[in-house]
Amino acid sequence: RDNTSLEIYPTQLSDEGEYKCRIVVWDNTGNSTEPSVPISKEARMMLKVNVPPEKVEITHLTSGRNLSLRCKSEGAKPPADILWTKTSPDGVETEIPDLAKTREIEPAGELYDTAEQIFYQLEENEMIAKISCVVRHHNTNTTIYKNITFVSPAIQNALKVTIQRFAEPVLYSSIENQDGRDNKAGLVKISADPGFKVPYNTSVTLKAAAPGVFPEPRYLWWVGDQTGIAGRELHIDNLEEDKSYYVLAENPLGRVVLEVPVHITTSDYSQWNDSSRDGDVIVDDTTGGLDTGAIIGIVIGALIAVFFIGFAVWYWTIRDGTHVFSPKKEKPHTIDEETIPFRSTDKPLLRTISTQTLEGRRSRREPSI
């Protein structure tokens, strides 16, 4: 006499099918001598099991400012619907109209996979582009968003300049004009190990990063007219002078160039800053770890030793009566008897004694030291 029900929980795909509810009533119309007659009635119901999407994936390919986006919904029954929206920087979401797209529906057992691919061109000067793949499954009242946000590399206090290496003007600034306090997404950041000011002949590693930028930008480093080096890091061996390095950060939304000056500290560079030197100076630490006081002591000791050696040489030289540095002897003076007239008032010359003999006598009379 009461209502009855059948509860199925949790519902599986195998529960789908036709269900019957049968009611049987035995009626003998009040005559107890007659056998009862069964009276039956039944109701039928078809149960359909709907399955929401199990997984949603979005992939992308880029070529310049042209995007190819593919969104795939897996494991739905019936197949899910897909549409594309774009959210402006101020948060307004609108459906992207007039998209060139292709759709594929593939059975996966009793379920279905739906994939849709679109082609989209980013607008000029568009720094941020948030594009969403919206998967809707009306039978289960399910909506799934899968977002992909393209963010351009950015710098502070940028100027649009023309650089010879690029065909079009680029946004340019220096790390000295970057304070890092801007809330702009995708700011390019540069770090240096051990720093931007280093001693002479020090090796430096420069690193670039752009948190929040998507797709990940490619980086290109160069100095002067040299060929660029690709990668997030640049290693500099044995820096000998102040130099400015440049790095390009580029993705489909834009590109920026940062100047990265690296300086030699004055205290270490002054002793090498000699324009008259030939070639490169190689710094060789030969002190063996001695401190300044020890070096000064060694120098003073060497000077004292040289002084005593010189004094000893001088003393022994004087004692032996020899002169290390003797003055040059003058040529003996000879008297020409023919040219000098003899006067009676003059004392007679001792012509029989030679000049050499006189010198010998003179030297013998001199006392020795």
JSON list of N, CA and C in Angstrom, two decimals, residues 112-152:
[
{"chain": "A", "resi": 112, "resn": "TYR", "atom": "N", "xyz": [33.76, 10.01, -24.70]},
{"chain": "A", "resi": 112, "resn": "TYR", "atom": "CA", "xyz": [34.19, 10.77, -25.88]},
{"chain": "A", "resi": 112, "resn": "TYR", "atom": "C", "xyz": [35.24, 11.81, -25.48]},
{"chain": "A", "resi": 113, "resn": "ASP", "atom": "N", "xyz": [36.22, 11.97, -26.39]},
{"chain": "A", "resi": 113, "resn": "ASP", "atom": "CA", "xyz": [37.21, 13.05, -26.26]},
{"chain": "A", "resi": 113, "resn": "ASP", "atom": "C", "xyz": [36.91, 14.10, -27.32]},
{"chain": "A", "resi": 114, "resn": "THR", "atom": "N", "xyz": [36.93, 15.36, -26.88]},
{"chain": "A", "resi": 114, "resn": "THR", "atom": "CA", "xyz": [36.68, 16.48, -27.80]},
{"chain": "A", "resi": 114, "resn": "THR", "atom": "C", "xyz": [37.91, 17.38, -27.82]},
{"chain": "A", "resi": 115, "resn": "ALA", "atom": "N", "xyz": [38.39, 17.69, -29.02]},
{"chain": "A", "resi": 115, "resn": "ALA", "atom": "CA", "xyz": [39.56, 18.57, -29.16]},
{"chain": "A", "resi": 115, "resn": "ALA", "atom": "C", "xyz": [39.23, 19.67, -30.16]},
{"chain": "A", "resi": 116, "resn": "GLU", "atom": "N", "xyz": [39.65, 20.87, -29.84]},
{"chain": "A", "resi": 116, "resn": "GLU", "atom": "CA", "xyz": [39.42, 22.02, -30.72]},
{"chain": "A", "resi": 116, "resn": "GLU", "atom": "C", "xyz": [40.70, 22.85, -30.81]},
{"chain": "A", "resi": 117, "resn": "GLN", "atom": "N", "xyz": [41.05, 23.25, -32.02]},
{"chain": "A", "resi": 117, "resn": "GLN", "atom": "CA", "xyz": [42.25, 24.04, -32.26]},
{"chain": "A", "resi": 117, "resn": "GLN", "atom": "C", "xyz": [41.86, 25.35, -32.92]},
{"chain": "A", "resi": 118, "resn": "ILE", "atom": "N", "xyz": [42.47, 26.45, -32.42]},
{"chain": "A", "resi": 118, "resn": "ILE", "atom": "CA", "xyz": [42.18, 27.77, -32.98]},
{"chain": "A", "resi": 118, "resn": "ILE", "atom": "C", "xyz": [43.49, 28.44, -33.38]},
{"chain": "A", "resi": 119, "resn": "PHE", "atom": "N", "xyz": [43.37, 29.45, -34.21]},
{"chain": "A", "resi": 119, "resn": "PHE", "atom": "CA", "xyz": [44.50, 30.26, -34.65]},
{"chain": "A", "resi": 119, "resn": "PHE", "atom": "C", "xyz": [44.18, 31.70, -34.31]},
{"chain": "A", "resi": 120, "resn": "TYR", "atom": "N", "xyz": [45.08, 32.33, -33.56]},
{"chain": "A", "resi": 120, "resn": "TYR", "atom": "CA", "xyz": [44.80, 33.67, -33.03]},
{"chain": "A", "resi": 120, "resn": "TYR", "atom": "C", "xyz": [46.05, 34.53, -33.18]},
{"chain": "A", "resi": 121, "resn": "GLN", "atom": "N", "xyz": [45.86, 35.80, -33.51]},
{"chain": "A", "resi": 121, "resn": "GLN", "atom": "CA", "xyz": [46.96, 36.74, -33.65]},
{"chain": "A", "resi": 121, "resn": "GLN", "atom": "C", "xyz": [46.89, 37.77, -32.53]},
{"chain": "A", "resi": 122, "resn": "LEU", "atom": "N", "xyz": [47.99, 37.87, -31.80]},
{"chain": "A", "resi": 122, "resn": "LEU", "atom": "CA", "xyz": [48.05, 38.84, -30.71]},
{"chain": "A", "resi": 122, "resn": "LEU", "atom": "C", "xyz": [48.06, 40.26, -31.26]},
{"chain": "A", "resi": 123, "resn": "GLU", "atom": "N", "xyz": [47.42, 41.15, -30.53]},
{"chain": "A", "resi": 123, "resn": "GLU", "atom": "CA", "xyz": [47.35, 42.54, -30.98]},
{"chain": "A", "resi": 123, "resn": "GLU", "atom": "C", "xyz": [48.68, 43.24, -30.76]},
{"chain": "A", "resi": 124, "resn": "GLU", "atom": "N", "xyz": [48.92, 44.27, -31.55]},
{"chain": "A", "resi": 124, "resn": "GLU", "atom": "CA", "xyz": [50.15, 45.06, -31.43]},
{"chain": "A", "resi": 124, "resn": "GLU", "atom": "C", "xyz": [50.18, 45.76, -30.07]},
{"chain": "A", "resi": 125, "resn": "ASN", "atom": "N", "xyz": [51.35, 45.77, -29.45]},
{"chain": "A", "resi": 125, "resn": "ASN", "atom": "CA", "xyz": [51.56, 46.40, -28.14]},
{"chain": "A", "resi": 125, "resn": "ASN", "atom": "C", "xyz": [50.73, 45.75, -27.04]},
{"chain": "A", "resi": 126, "resn": "GLU", "atom": "N", "xyz": [50.30, 44.52, -27.24]},
{"chain": "A", "resi": 126, "resn": "GLU", "atom": "CA", "xyz": [49.55, 43.80, -26.22]},
{"chain": "A", "resi": 126, "resn": "GLU", "atom": "C", "xyz": [50.54, 43.14, -25.26]},
{"chain": "A", "resi": 127, "resn": "MET", "atom": "N", "xyz": [50.58, 43.64, -24.01]},
{"chain": "A", "resi": 127, "resn": "MET", "atom": "CA", "xyz": [51.56, 43.17, -23.04]},
{"chain": "A", "resi": 127, "resn": "MET", "atom": "C", "xyz": [51.09, 41.93, -22.29]},
{"chain": "A", "resi": 128, "resn": "ILE", "atom": "N", "xyz": [49.77, 41.81, -22.08]},
{"chain": "A", "resi": 128, "resn": "ILE", "atom": "CA", "xyz": [49.21, 40.66, -21.38]},
{"chain": "A", "resi": 128, "resn": "ILE", "atom": "C", "xyz": [47.98, 40.18, -22.15]},
{"chain": "A", "resi": 129, "resn": "ALA", "atom": "N", "xyz": [47.91, 38.89, -22.40]},
{"chain": "A", "resi": 129, "resn": "ALA", "atom": "CA", "xyz": [46.76, 38.31, -23.10]},
{"chain": "A", "resi": 129, "resn": "ALA", "atom": "C", "xyz": [46.35, 37.04, -22.37]},
{"chain": "A", "resi": 130, "resn": "LYS", "atom": "N", "xyz": [45.18, 37.09, -21.68]},
{"chain": "A", "resi": 130, "resn": "LYS", "atom": "CA", "xyz": [44.67, 35.93, -20.97]},
{"chain": "A", "resi": 130, "resn": "LYS", "atom": "C", "xyz": [43.57, 35.29, -21.83]},
{"chain": "A", "resi": 131, "resn": "ILE", "atom": "N", "xyz": [43.85, 34.09, -22.30]},
{"chain": "A", "resi": 131, "resn": "ILE", "atom": "CA", "xyz": [42.91, 33.36, -23.17]},
{"chain": "A", "resi": 131, "resn": "ILE", "atom": "C", "xyz": [42.47, 32.11, -22.43]},
{"chain": "A", "resi": 132, "resn": "SER", "atom": "N", "xyz": [41.18, 31.85, -22.47]},
{"chain": "A", "resi": 132, "resn": "SER", "atom": "CA", "xyz": [40.60, 30.72, -21.74]},
{"chain": "A", "resi": 132, "resn": "SER", "atom": "C", "xyz": [39.91, 29.76, -22.68]},
{"chain": "A", "resi": 133, "resn": "CYS", "atom": "N", "xyz": [40.13, 28.48, -22.43]},
{"chain": "A", "resi": 133, "resn": "CYS", "atom": "CA", "xyz": [39.35, 27.42, -23.07]},
{"chain": "A", "resi": 133, "resn": "CYS", "atom": "C", "xyz": [38.25, 27.03, -22.09]},
{"chain": "A", "resi": 134, "resn": "VAL", "atom": "N", "xyz": [36.99, 27.26, -22.48]},
{"chain": "A", "resi": 134, "resn": "VAL", "atom": "CA", "xyz": [35.86, 27.00, -21.59]},
{"chain": "A", "resi": 134, "resn": "VAL", "atom": "C", "xyz": [35.17, 25.73, -22.07]},
{"chain": "A", "resi": 135, "resn": "VAL", "atom": "N", "xyz": [35.23, 24.68, -21.24]},
{"chain": "A", "resi": 135, "resn": "VAL", "atom": "CA", "xyz": [34.61, 23.39, -21.57]},
{"chain": "A", "resi": 135, "resn": "VAL", "atom": "C", "xyz": [33.28, 23.31, -20.83]},
{"chain": "A", "resi": 136, "resn": "ARG", "atom": "N", "xyz": [32.21, 23.16, -21.57]},
{"chain": "A", "resi": 136, "resn": "ARG", "atom": "CA", "xyz": [30.87, 23.10, -20.98]},
{"chain": "A", "resi": 136, "resn": "ARG", "atom": "C", "xyz": [30.23, 21.74, -21.29]},
{"chain": "A", "resi": 137, "resn": "HIS", "atom": "N", "xyz": [29.69, 21.15, -20.21]},
{"chain": "A", "resi": 137, "resn": "HIS", "atom": "CA", "xyz": [28.98, 19.88, -20.35]},
{"chain": "A", "resi": 137, "resn": "HIS", "atom": "C", "xyz": [27.58, 20.09, -19.78]},
{"chain": "A", "resi": 138, "resn": "HIS", "atom": "N", "xyz": [26.65, 20.38, -20.68]},
{"chain": "A", "resi": 138, "resn": "HIS", "atom": "CA", "xyz": [25.30, 20.79, -20.25]},
{"chain": "A", "resi": 138, "resn": "HIS", "atom": "C", "xyz": [24.58, 19.67, -19.51]},
{"chain": "A", "resi": 139, "resn": "ASN", "atom": "N", "xyz": [24.80, 18.42, -19.88]},
{"chain": "A", "resi": 139, "resn": "ASN", "atom": "CA", "xyz": [24.04, 17.32, -19.28]},
{"chain": "A", "resi": 139, "resn": "ASN", "atom": "C", "xyz": [24.36, 17.13, -17.81]},
{"chain": "A", "resi": 140, "resn": "THR", "atom": "N", "xyz": [25.56, 17.55, -17.41]},
{"chain": "A", "resi": 140, "resn": "THR", "atom": "CA", "xyz": [25.93, 17.43, -15.99]},
{"chain": "A", "resi": 140, "resn": "THR", "atom": "C", "xyz": [26.09, 18.80, -15.35]},
{"chain": "A", "resi": 141, "resn": "ASN", "atom": "N", "xyz": [25.73, 19.85, -16.10]},
{"chain": "A", "resi": 141, "resn": "ASN", "atom": "CA", "xyz": [25.83, 21.22, -15.58]},
{"chain": "A", "resi": 141, "resn": "ASN", "atom": "C", "xyz": [27.26, 21.51, -15.08]},
{"chain": "A", "resi": 142, "resn": "THR", "atom": "N", "xyz": [28.22, 21.11, -15.91]},
{"chain": "A", "resi": 142, "resn": "THR", "atom": "CA", "xyz": [29.64, 21.25, -15.54]},
{"chain": "A", "resi": 142, "resn": "THR", "atom": "C", "xyz": [30.32, 22.24, -16.49]},
{"chain": "A", "resi": 143, "resn": "THR", "atom": "N", "xyz": [31.09, 23.15, -15.91]},
{"chain": "A", "resi": 143, "resn": "THR", "atom": "CA", "xyz": [31.89, 24.11, -16.69]},
{"chain": "A", "resi": 143, "resn": "THR", "atom": "C", "xyz": [33.31, 24.11, -16.15]},
{"chain": "A", "resi": 144, "resn": "ILE", "atom": "N", "xyz": [34.26, 23.90, -17.04]},
{"chain": "A", "resi": 144, "resn": "ILE", "atom": "CA", "xyz": [35.67, 23.85, -16.66]},
{"chain": "A", "resi": 144, "resn": "ILE", "atom": "C", "xyz": [36.43, 24.90, -17.47]},
{"chain": "A", "resi": 145, "resn": "TYR", "atom": "N", "xyz": [37.20, 25.73, -16.74]},
{"chain": "A", "resi": 145, "resn": "TYR", "atom": "CA", "xyz": [38.04, 26.76, -17.39]},
{"chain": "A", "resi": 145, "resn": "TYR", "atom": "C", "xyz": [39.49, 26.27, -17.39]},
{"chain": "A", "resi": 146, "resn": "LYS", "atom": "N", "xyz": [40.11, 26.41, -18.52]},
{"chain": "A", "resi": 146, "resn": "LYS", "atom": "CA", "xyz": [41.54, 26.18, -18.63]},
{"chain": "A", "resi": 146, "resn": "LYS", "atom": "C", "xyz": [42.16, 27.42, -19.26]},
{"chain": "A", "resi": 147, "resn": "ASN", "atom": "N", "xyz": [42.97, 28.14, -18.44]},
{"chain": "A", "resi": 147, "resn": "ASN", "atom": "CA", "xyz": [43.49, 29.44, -18.88]},
{"chain": "A", "resi": 147, "resn": "ASN", "atom": "C", "xyz": [44.93, 29.33, -19.33]},
{"chain": "A", "resi": 148, "resn": "ILE", "atom": "N", "xyz": [45.28, 30.20, -20.25]},
{"chain": "A", "resi": 148, "resn": "ILE", "atom": "CA", "xyz": [46.67, 30.39, -20.63]},
{"chain": "A", "resi": 148, "resn": "ILE", "atom": "C", "xyz": [46.89, 31.89, -20.78]},
{"chain": "A", "resi": 149, "resn": "THR", "atom": "N", "xyz": [47.85, 32.42, -20.03]},
{"chain": "A", "resi": 149, "resn": "THR", "atom": "CA", "xyz": [48.09, 33.86, -20.00]},
{"chain": "A", "resi": 149, "resn": "THR", "atom": "C", "xyz": [49.46, 34.16, -20.60]},
{"chain": "A", "resi": 150, "resn": "PHE", "atom": "N", "xyz": [49.45, 34.94, -21.65]},
{"chain": "A", "resi": 150, "resn": "PHE", "atom": "CA", "xyz": [50.69, 35.35, -22.30]},
{"chain": "A", "resi": 150, "resn": "PHE", "atom": "C", "xyz": [51.12, 36.69, -21.71]},
{"chain": "A", "resi": 151, "resn": "VAL", "atom": "N", "xyz": [52.37, 36.75, -21.25]},
{"chain": "A", "resi": 151, "resn": "VAL", "atom": "CA", "xyz": [52.90, 37.95, -20.62]},
{"chain": "A", "resi": 151, "resn": "VAL", "atom": "C", "xyz": [54.20, 38.33, -21.30]},
{"chain": "A", "resi": 152, "resn": "SER", "atom": "N", "xyz": [54.29, 39.59, -21.69]},
{"chain": "A", "resi": 152, "resn": "SER", "atom": "CA", "xyz": [55.48, 40.08, -22.37]},
{"chain": "A", "resi": 152, "resn": "SER", "atom": "C", "xyz": [56.56, 40.43, -21.35]}
]
